[in-house]
mmCIF file of C-alpha atoms in Angstrom:
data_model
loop_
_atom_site.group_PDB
_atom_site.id
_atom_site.type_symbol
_atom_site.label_atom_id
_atom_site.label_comp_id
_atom_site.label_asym_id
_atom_site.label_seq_id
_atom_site.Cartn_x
_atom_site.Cartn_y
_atom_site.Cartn_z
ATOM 1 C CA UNK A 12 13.784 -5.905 -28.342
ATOM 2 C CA UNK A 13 12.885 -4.407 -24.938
ATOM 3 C CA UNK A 14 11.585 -7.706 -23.639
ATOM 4 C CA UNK A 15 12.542 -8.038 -19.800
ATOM 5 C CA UNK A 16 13.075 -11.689 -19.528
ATOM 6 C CA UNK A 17 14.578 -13.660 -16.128
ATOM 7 C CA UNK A 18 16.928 -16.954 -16.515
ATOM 8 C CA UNK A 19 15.237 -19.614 -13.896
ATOM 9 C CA UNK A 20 16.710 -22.308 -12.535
ATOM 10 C CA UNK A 21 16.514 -24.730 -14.818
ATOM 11 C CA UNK A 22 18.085 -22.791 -17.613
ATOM 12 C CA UNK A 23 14.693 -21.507 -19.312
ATOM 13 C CA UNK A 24 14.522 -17.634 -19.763
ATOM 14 C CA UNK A 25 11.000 -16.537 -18.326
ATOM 15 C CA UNK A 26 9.242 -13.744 -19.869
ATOM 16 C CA UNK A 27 9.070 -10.862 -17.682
ATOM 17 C CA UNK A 28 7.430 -7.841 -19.734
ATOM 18 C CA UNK A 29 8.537 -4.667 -21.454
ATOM 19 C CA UNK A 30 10.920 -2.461 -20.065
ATOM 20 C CA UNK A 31 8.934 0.617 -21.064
ATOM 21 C CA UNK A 32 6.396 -0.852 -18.214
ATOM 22 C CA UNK A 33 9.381 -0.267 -16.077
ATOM 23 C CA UNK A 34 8.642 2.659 -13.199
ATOM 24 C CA UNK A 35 10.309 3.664 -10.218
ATOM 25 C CA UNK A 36 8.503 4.354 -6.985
ATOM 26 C CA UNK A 37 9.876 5.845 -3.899
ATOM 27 C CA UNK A 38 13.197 4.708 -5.406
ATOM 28 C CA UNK A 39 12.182 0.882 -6.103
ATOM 29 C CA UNK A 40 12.156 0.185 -9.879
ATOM 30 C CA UNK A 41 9.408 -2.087 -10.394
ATOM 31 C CA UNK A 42 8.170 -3.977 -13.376
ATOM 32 C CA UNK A 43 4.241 -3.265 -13.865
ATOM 33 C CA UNK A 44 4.298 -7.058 -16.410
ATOM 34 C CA UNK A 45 5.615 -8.811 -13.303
ATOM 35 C CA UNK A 46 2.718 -7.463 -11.060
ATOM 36 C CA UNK A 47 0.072 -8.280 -14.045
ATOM 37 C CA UNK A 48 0.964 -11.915 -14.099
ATOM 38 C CA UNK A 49 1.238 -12.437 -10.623
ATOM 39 C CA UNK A 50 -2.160 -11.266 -10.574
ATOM 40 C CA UNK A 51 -3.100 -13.658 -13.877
ATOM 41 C CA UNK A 52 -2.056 -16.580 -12.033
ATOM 42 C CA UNK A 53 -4.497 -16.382 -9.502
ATOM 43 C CA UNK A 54 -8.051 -17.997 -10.466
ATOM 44 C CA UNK A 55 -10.316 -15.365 -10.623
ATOM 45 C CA UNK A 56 -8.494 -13.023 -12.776
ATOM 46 C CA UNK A 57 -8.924 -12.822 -16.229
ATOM 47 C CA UNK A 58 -7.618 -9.866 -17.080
ATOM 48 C CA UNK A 59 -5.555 -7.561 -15.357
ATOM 49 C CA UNK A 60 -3.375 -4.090 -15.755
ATOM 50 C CA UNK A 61 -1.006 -2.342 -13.059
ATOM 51 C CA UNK A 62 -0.499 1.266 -13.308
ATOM 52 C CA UNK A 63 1.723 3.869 -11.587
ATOM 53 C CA UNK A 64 -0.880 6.742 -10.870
ATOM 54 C CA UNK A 65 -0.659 10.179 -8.911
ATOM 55 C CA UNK A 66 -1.933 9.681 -5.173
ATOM 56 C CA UNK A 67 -2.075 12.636 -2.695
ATOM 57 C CA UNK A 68 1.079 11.130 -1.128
ATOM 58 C CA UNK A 69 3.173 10.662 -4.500
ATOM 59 C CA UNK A 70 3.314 8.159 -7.288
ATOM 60 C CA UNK A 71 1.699 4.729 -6.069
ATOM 61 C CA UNK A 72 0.092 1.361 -8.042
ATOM 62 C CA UNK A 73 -3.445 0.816 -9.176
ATOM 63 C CA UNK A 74 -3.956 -2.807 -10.566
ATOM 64 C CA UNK A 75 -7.268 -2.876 -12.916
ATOM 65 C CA UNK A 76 -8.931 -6.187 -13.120
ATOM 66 C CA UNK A 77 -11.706 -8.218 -14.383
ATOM 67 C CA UNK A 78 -13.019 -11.060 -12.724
ATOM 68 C CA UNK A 79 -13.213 -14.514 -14.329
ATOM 69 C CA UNK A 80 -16.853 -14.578 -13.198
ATOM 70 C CA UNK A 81 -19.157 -12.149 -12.591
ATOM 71 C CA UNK A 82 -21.428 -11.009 -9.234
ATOM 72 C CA UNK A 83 -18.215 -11.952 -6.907
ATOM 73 C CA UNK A 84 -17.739 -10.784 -3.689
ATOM 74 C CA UNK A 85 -15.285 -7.890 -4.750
ATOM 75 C CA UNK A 86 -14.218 -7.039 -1.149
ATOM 76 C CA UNK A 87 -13.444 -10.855 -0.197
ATOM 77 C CA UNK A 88 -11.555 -10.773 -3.685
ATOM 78 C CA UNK A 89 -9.360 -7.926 -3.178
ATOM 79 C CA UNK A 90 -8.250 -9.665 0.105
ATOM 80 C CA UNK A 91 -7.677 -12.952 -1.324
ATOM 81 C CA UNK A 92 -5.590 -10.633 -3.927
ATOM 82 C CA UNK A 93 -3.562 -8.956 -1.690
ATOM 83 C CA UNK A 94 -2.716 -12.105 0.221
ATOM 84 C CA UNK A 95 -2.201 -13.691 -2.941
ATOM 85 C CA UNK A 96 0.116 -11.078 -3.619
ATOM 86 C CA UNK A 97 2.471 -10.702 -0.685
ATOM 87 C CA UNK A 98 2.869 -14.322 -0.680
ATOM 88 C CA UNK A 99 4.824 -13.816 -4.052
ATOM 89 C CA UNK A 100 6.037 -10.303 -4.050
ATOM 90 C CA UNK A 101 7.779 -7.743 -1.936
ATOM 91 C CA UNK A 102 5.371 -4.878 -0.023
ATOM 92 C CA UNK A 103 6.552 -2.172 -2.428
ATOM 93 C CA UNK A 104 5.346 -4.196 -5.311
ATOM 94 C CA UNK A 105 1.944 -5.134 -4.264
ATOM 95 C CA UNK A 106 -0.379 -1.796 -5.131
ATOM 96 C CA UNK A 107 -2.140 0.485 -2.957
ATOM 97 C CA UNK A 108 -5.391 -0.176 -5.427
ATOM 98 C CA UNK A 109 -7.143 -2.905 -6.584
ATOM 99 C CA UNK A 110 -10.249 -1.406 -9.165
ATOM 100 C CA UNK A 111 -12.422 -4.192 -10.145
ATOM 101 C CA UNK A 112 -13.988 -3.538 -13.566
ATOM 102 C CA UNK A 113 -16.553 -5.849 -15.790
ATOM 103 C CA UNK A 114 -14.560 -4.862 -18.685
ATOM 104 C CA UNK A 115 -11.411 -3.193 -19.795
ATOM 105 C CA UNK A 116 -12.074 -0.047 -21.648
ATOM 106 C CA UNK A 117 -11.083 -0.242 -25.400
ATOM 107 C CA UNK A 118 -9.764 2.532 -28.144
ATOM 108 C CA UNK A 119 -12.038 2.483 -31.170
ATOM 109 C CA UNK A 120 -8.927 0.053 -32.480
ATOM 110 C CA UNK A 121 -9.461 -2.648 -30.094
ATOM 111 C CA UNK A 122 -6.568 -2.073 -27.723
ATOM 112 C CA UNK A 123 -6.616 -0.942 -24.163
ATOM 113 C CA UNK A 124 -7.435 2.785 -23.298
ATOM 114 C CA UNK A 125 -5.527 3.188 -20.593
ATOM 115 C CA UNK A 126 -6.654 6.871 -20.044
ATOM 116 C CA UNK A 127 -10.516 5.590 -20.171
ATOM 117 C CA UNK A 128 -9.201 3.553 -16.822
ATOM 118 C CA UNK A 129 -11.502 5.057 -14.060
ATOM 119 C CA UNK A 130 -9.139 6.692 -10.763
ATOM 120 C CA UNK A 131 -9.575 4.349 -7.617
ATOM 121 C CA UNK A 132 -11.918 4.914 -4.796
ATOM 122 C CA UNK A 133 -9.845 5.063 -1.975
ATOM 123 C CA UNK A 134 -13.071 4.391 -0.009
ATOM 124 C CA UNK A 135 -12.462 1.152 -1.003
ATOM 125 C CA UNK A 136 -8.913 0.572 1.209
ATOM 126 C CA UNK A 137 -11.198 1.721 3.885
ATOM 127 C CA UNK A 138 -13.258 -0.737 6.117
ATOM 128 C CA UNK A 139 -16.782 0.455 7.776
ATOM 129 C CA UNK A 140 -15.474 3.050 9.742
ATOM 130 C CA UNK A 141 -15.106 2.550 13.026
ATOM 131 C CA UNK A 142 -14.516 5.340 15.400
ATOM 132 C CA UNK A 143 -11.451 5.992 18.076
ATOM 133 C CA UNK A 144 -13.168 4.921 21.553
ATOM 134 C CA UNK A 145 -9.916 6.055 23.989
ATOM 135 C CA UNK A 146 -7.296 9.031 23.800
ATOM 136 C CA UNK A 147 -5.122 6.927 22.285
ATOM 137 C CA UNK A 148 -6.449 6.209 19.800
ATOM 138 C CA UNK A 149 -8.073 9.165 18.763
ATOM 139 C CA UNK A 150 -4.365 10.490 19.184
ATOM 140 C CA UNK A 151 -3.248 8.217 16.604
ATOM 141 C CA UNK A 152 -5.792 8.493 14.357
ATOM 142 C CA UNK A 153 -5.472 12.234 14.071
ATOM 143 C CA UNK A 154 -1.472 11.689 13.493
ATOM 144 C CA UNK A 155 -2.182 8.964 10.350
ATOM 145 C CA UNK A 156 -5.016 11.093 8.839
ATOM 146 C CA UNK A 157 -2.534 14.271 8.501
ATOM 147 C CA UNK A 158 0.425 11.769 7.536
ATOM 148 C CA UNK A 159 -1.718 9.753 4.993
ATOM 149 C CA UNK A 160 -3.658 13.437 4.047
ATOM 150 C CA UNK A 161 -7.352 11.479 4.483
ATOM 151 C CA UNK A 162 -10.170 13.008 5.994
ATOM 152 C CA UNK A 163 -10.710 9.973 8.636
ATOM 153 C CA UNK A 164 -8.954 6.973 10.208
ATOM 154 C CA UNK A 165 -11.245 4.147 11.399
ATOM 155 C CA UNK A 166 -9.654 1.871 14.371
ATOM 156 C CA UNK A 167 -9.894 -1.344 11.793
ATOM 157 C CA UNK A 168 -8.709 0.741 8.746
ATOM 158 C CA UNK A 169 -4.861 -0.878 7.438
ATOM 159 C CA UNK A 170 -1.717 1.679 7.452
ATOM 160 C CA UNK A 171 -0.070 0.254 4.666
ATOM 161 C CA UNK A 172 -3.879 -0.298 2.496
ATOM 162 C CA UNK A 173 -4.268 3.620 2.997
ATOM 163 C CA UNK A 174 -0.945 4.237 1.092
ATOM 164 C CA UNK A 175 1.341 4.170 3.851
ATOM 165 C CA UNK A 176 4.900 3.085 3.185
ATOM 166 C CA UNK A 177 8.258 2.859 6.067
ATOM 167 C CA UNK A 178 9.025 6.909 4.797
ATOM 168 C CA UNK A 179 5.152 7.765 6.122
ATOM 169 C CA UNK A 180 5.570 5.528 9.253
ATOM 170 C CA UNK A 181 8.689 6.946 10.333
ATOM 171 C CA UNK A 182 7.158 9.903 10.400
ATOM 172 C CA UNK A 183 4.252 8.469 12.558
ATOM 173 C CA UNK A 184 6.239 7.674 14.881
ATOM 174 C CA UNK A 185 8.214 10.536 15.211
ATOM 175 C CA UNK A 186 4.478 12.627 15.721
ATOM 176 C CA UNK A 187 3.487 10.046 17.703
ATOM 177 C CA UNK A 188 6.323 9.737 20.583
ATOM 178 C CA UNK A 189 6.112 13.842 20.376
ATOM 179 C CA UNK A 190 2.950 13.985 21.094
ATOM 180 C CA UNK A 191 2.616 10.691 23.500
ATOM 181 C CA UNK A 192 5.653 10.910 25.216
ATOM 182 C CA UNK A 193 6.508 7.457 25.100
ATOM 183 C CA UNK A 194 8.800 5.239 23.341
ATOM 184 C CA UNK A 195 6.706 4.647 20.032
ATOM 185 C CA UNK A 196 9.008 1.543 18.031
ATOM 186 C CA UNK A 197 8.992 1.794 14.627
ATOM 187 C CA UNK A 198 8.604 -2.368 14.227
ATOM 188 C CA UNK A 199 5.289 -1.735 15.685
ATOM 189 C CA UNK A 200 4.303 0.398 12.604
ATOM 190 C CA UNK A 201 4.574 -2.746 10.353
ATOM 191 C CA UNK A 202 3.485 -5.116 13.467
ATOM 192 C CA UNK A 203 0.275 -3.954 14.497
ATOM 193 C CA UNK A 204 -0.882 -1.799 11.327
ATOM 194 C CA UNK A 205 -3.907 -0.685 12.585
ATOM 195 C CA UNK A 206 -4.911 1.978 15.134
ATOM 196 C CA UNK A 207 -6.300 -0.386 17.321
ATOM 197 C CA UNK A 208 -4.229 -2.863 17.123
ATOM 198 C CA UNK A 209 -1.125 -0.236 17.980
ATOM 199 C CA UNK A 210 -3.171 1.498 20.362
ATOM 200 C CA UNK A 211 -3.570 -1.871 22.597
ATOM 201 C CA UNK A 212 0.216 -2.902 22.020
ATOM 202 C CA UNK A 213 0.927 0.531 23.277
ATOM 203 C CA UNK A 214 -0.979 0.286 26.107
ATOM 204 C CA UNK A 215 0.521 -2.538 26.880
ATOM 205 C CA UNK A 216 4.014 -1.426 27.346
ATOM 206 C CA UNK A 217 2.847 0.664 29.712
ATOM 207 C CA UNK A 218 4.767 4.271 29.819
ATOM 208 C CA UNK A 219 7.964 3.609 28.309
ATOM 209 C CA UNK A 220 9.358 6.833 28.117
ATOM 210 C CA UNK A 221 11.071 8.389 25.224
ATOM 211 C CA UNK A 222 14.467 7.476 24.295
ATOM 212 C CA UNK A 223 15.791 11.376 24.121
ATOM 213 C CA UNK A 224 18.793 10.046 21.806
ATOM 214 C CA UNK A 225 16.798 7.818 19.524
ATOM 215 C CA UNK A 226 14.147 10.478 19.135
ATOM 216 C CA UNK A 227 17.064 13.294 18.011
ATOM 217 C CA UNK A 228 18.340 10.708 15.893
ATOM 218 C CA UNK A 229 14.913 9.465 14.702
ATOM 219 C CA UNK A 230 13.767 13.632 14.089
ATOM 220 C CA UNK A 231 16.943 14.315 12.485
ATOM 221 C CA UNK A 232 16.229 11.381 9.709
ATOM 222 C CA UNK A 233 13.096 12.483 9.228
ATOM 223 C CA UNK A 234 14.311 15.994 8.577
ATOM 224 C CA UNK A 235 16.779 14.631 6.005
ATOM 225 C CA UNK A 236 13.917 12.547 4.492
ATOM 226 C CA UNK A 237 11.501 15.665 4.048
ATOM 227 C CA UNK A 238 14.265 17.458 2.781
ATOM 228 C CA UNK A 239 15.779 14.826 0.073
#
């Protein structure tokens, strides 16, 4: 039928969604229906569609939604959202957008136009900028604007919100140990996700120097990855 059903537990078969919603994303297949109803379950969503959509970085998720209620706080509810999110799903599952709309746009026939769907502000991953106030983290900021290919980095802004991913942070930390000379670990990248926050961890190493053999090894993936 091309239903994508799961069996639980218990023996009951769980509808899933279509597997022509199916997509594959930095070589994750992920089902858009399972995002949707993750997103259904919570409270104040009463409608919602996920997307796979061209970003300036490669394919990445856009989940449209309307709000039970109207006038919300639509920055409070995208973070309730994401947290919602992570606490059910894997990172590559929860998207890089969330586009709140009052309504879904609609085809003359009633169903969904999903071309009508508006492209996300990526403003909106952003918080108030804030700008670097040491070396450091001007240093890093510079690195994740050319990796994430924005125009600025706040301090407060999140890696991962900006359409970072482990391929982009690896290669963060490759620029970054170049260019500090000091032993940058990649755990940090998913740790402390924000320039601040990594800036001050940093620091607070002090100046580890660079492991010479983990940074071959480290360039040498990165080469592989760039070139796959």
């Amino acid at each position: 039928t091309g239903d994508l059903a799961r069996r639980r537990k218990d023996g009951v078969l769980e509808y899933v969604g279509r597997v022509d919603h199916q997509v594959k994303i930095r070589g994750y297949r992920i089902e858009l229906g399972e995002i949707e109803n993750r997103l259904l379950e919570h409270s104040a969503i009463r409608e919602s569609v996920v997307l796979d959509i061209d970003g300036p970085l490669g394919k990445v998720l856009a989940a449209y939604l309307v709000p039970s209620a109207a006038a919300q706080d639509h920055d409070a509810l995208r973070n309730a959202l994401k947290s919602h999110l992570k606490a059910g799903l894997p990172d590559y599952m929860v998207p890089a957008h969330l586009v709140i709309l009052d309504a879904m746009p609609l085809t003359p026939n009633g169903k969904l136009d999903r071309r009508a769907l508006p492209a996300p502000d990526i403003s909106q991953a952003q918080q108030d900028y804030l700008a670097p106030q040491t070396e450091m983290e001007h240093q890093l900021a510079t690195i994740w604007a050319d990796v994430l290919k924005v125009e600025r980095v706040g301090i407060t802004d999140n890696f991962f919100e900006l359409g970072g991913h482990s391929l982009l942070a690896t290669q963060v930390v490759t620029r970054a140990q170049k260019l500090l000379q000091r032993n940058v670990p990649l755990r940090a990248m998913f740790e402390f996700n924000t320039v601040q926050a990594l800036a001050e961890h940093l620091e607070s190493l002090g100046g580890a120097q660079v492991d010479e053999q983990k940074f071959d090894r480290l360039a040498d993936l990165m080469a592989e990855l760039e070139g796959f």
